[in-house]
PDB file of C-alpha atoms in Angstrom:
ATOM      1  CA  ILE A 133       7.150  -0.483   8.046  1.00 96.00           C
ATOM      2  CA  VAL A 134       7.890  -0.341   4.340  1.00 98.00           C
ATOM      3  CA  SER A 135       8.937   3.114   3.147  1.00 98.00           C
ATOM      4  CA  LEU A 136       9.139   4.564  -0.327  1.00 98.00           C
ATOM      5  CA  PRO A 137      10.372   3.722  -2.859  1.00 97.00           C
ATOM      6  CA  GLU A 138       9.994   0.062  -1.847  1.00 98.00           C
ATOM      7  CA  ALA A 139       6.396   0.618  -0.744  1.00 98.00           C
ATOM      8  CA  MET A 140       5.112   2.035  -4.047  1.00 98.00           C
ATOM      9  CA  GLU A 141       3.970  -1.178  -5.734  1.00 97.00           C
ATOM     10  CA  LEU A 142       2.599  -2.449  -2.416  1.00 97.00           C
ATOM     11  CA  LEU A 143       0.535   0.743  -2.116  1.00 98.00           C
ATOM     12  CA  VAL A 144      -0.714   0.246  -5.678  1.00 98.00           C
ATOM     13  CA  ASP A 145      -1.661  -3.360  -4.883  1.00 97.00           C
ATOM     14  CA  TYR A 146      -3.422  -2.233  -1.699  1.00 96.00           C
ATOM     15  CA  TYR A 147      -5.418   0.413  -3.588  1.00 98.00           C
ATOM     16  CA  ARG A 148      -6.407  -2.094  -6.259  1.00 98.00           C
ATOM     17  CA  SER A 149      -7.610  -4.600  -3.660  1.00 97.00           C
ATOM     18  CA  ILE A 150      -9.874  -1.990  -2.035  1.00 97.00           C
ATOM     19  CA  ARG A 151     -11.009   0.303  -4.870  1.00 97.00           C
ATOM     20  CA  GLY A 152     -10.077  -1.396  -8.137  1.00 98.00           C
ATOM     21  CA  GLU A 153      -8.324   0.459 -10.924  1.00 98.00           C
ATOM     22  CA  HIS A 154      -7.315   4.073 -10.383  1.00 98.00           C
ATOM     23  CA  PRO A 155      -8.199   6.493 -13.207  1.00 98.00           C
ATOM     24  CA  ASP A 156      -4.636   7.913 -13.239  1.00 98.00           C
ATOM     25  CA  TRP A 157      -1.872   5.758 -11.773  1.00 98.00           C
ATOM     26  CA  ASP A 158       0.798   8.390 -12.438  1.00 98.00           C
ATOM     27  CA  ASP A 159      -1.206  10.878 -10.366  1.00 99.00           C
ATOM     28  CA  TYR A 160      -1.689   8.294  -7.608  1.00 98.00           C
ATOM     29  CA  ARG A 161       2.033   7.530  -7.496  1.00 98.00           C
ATOM     30  CA  ALA A 162       2.879  11.247  -7.430  1.00 99.00           C
ATOM     31  CA  ALA A 163       0.471  11.748  -4.510  1.00 99.00           C
ATOM     32  CA  MET A 164       2.049   8.860  -2.600  1.00 98.00           C
ATOM     33  CA  GLU A 165       5.489  10.461  -3.086  1.00 98.00           C
ATOM     34  CA  ARG A 166       4.261  13.958  -2.215  1.00 99.00           C
ATOM     35  CA  GLU A 167       2.517  12.716   0.948  1.00 98.00           C
ATOM     36  CA  GLN A 168       5.480  10.477   1.873  1.00 98.00           C
ATOM     37  CA  ARG A 169       3.231   7.470   2.338  1.00 98.00           C
ATOM     38  CA  CYS A 170       4.457   4.192   3.756  1.00 98.00           C
ATOM     39  CA  LEU A 171       2.923   0.790   4.319  1.00 96.00           C
ATOM     40  CA  VAL A 172       2.728  -1.109   7.590  1.00 97.00           C
ATOM     41  CA  ARG A 173       2.920  -4.820   6.917  1.00 93.00           C
ATOM     42  CA  ILE A 174       1.590  -7.122   9.630  1.00 95.00           C
ATOM     43  CA  GLU A 175       2.237 -10.826   9.337  1.00 94.00           C
ATOM     44  CA  ILE A 176       0.013 -13.107  11.383  1.00 95.00           C
ATOM     45  CA  GLU A 177       2.067 -16.022  12.623  1.00 95.00           C
ATOM     46  CA  ARG A 178      -0.541 -17.808  14.683  1.00 95.00           C
ATOM     47  CA  ALA A 179      -4.209 -17.615  15.589  1.00 94.00           C
ATOM     48  CA  VAL A 180      -5.969 -19.449  18.394  1.00 94.00           C
ATOM     49  CA  ARG A 181      -9.574 -19.934  19.402  1.00 92.00           C
ATOM     50  CA  THR A 182     -10.653 -19.123  22.921  1.00 85.00           C
TER      51      THR A 182
END
């Protein structure tokens, strides 16, 4: 789990990958702070076929 403030640029990158550019990045960042958002990072180490 990545918490703010470390998560902020990761949240921006995540938003961009899904929705593209936000019309107001300052507003987006303020909302992330206000809502105390975090990011859960999952790293896949191995995948197998069954």
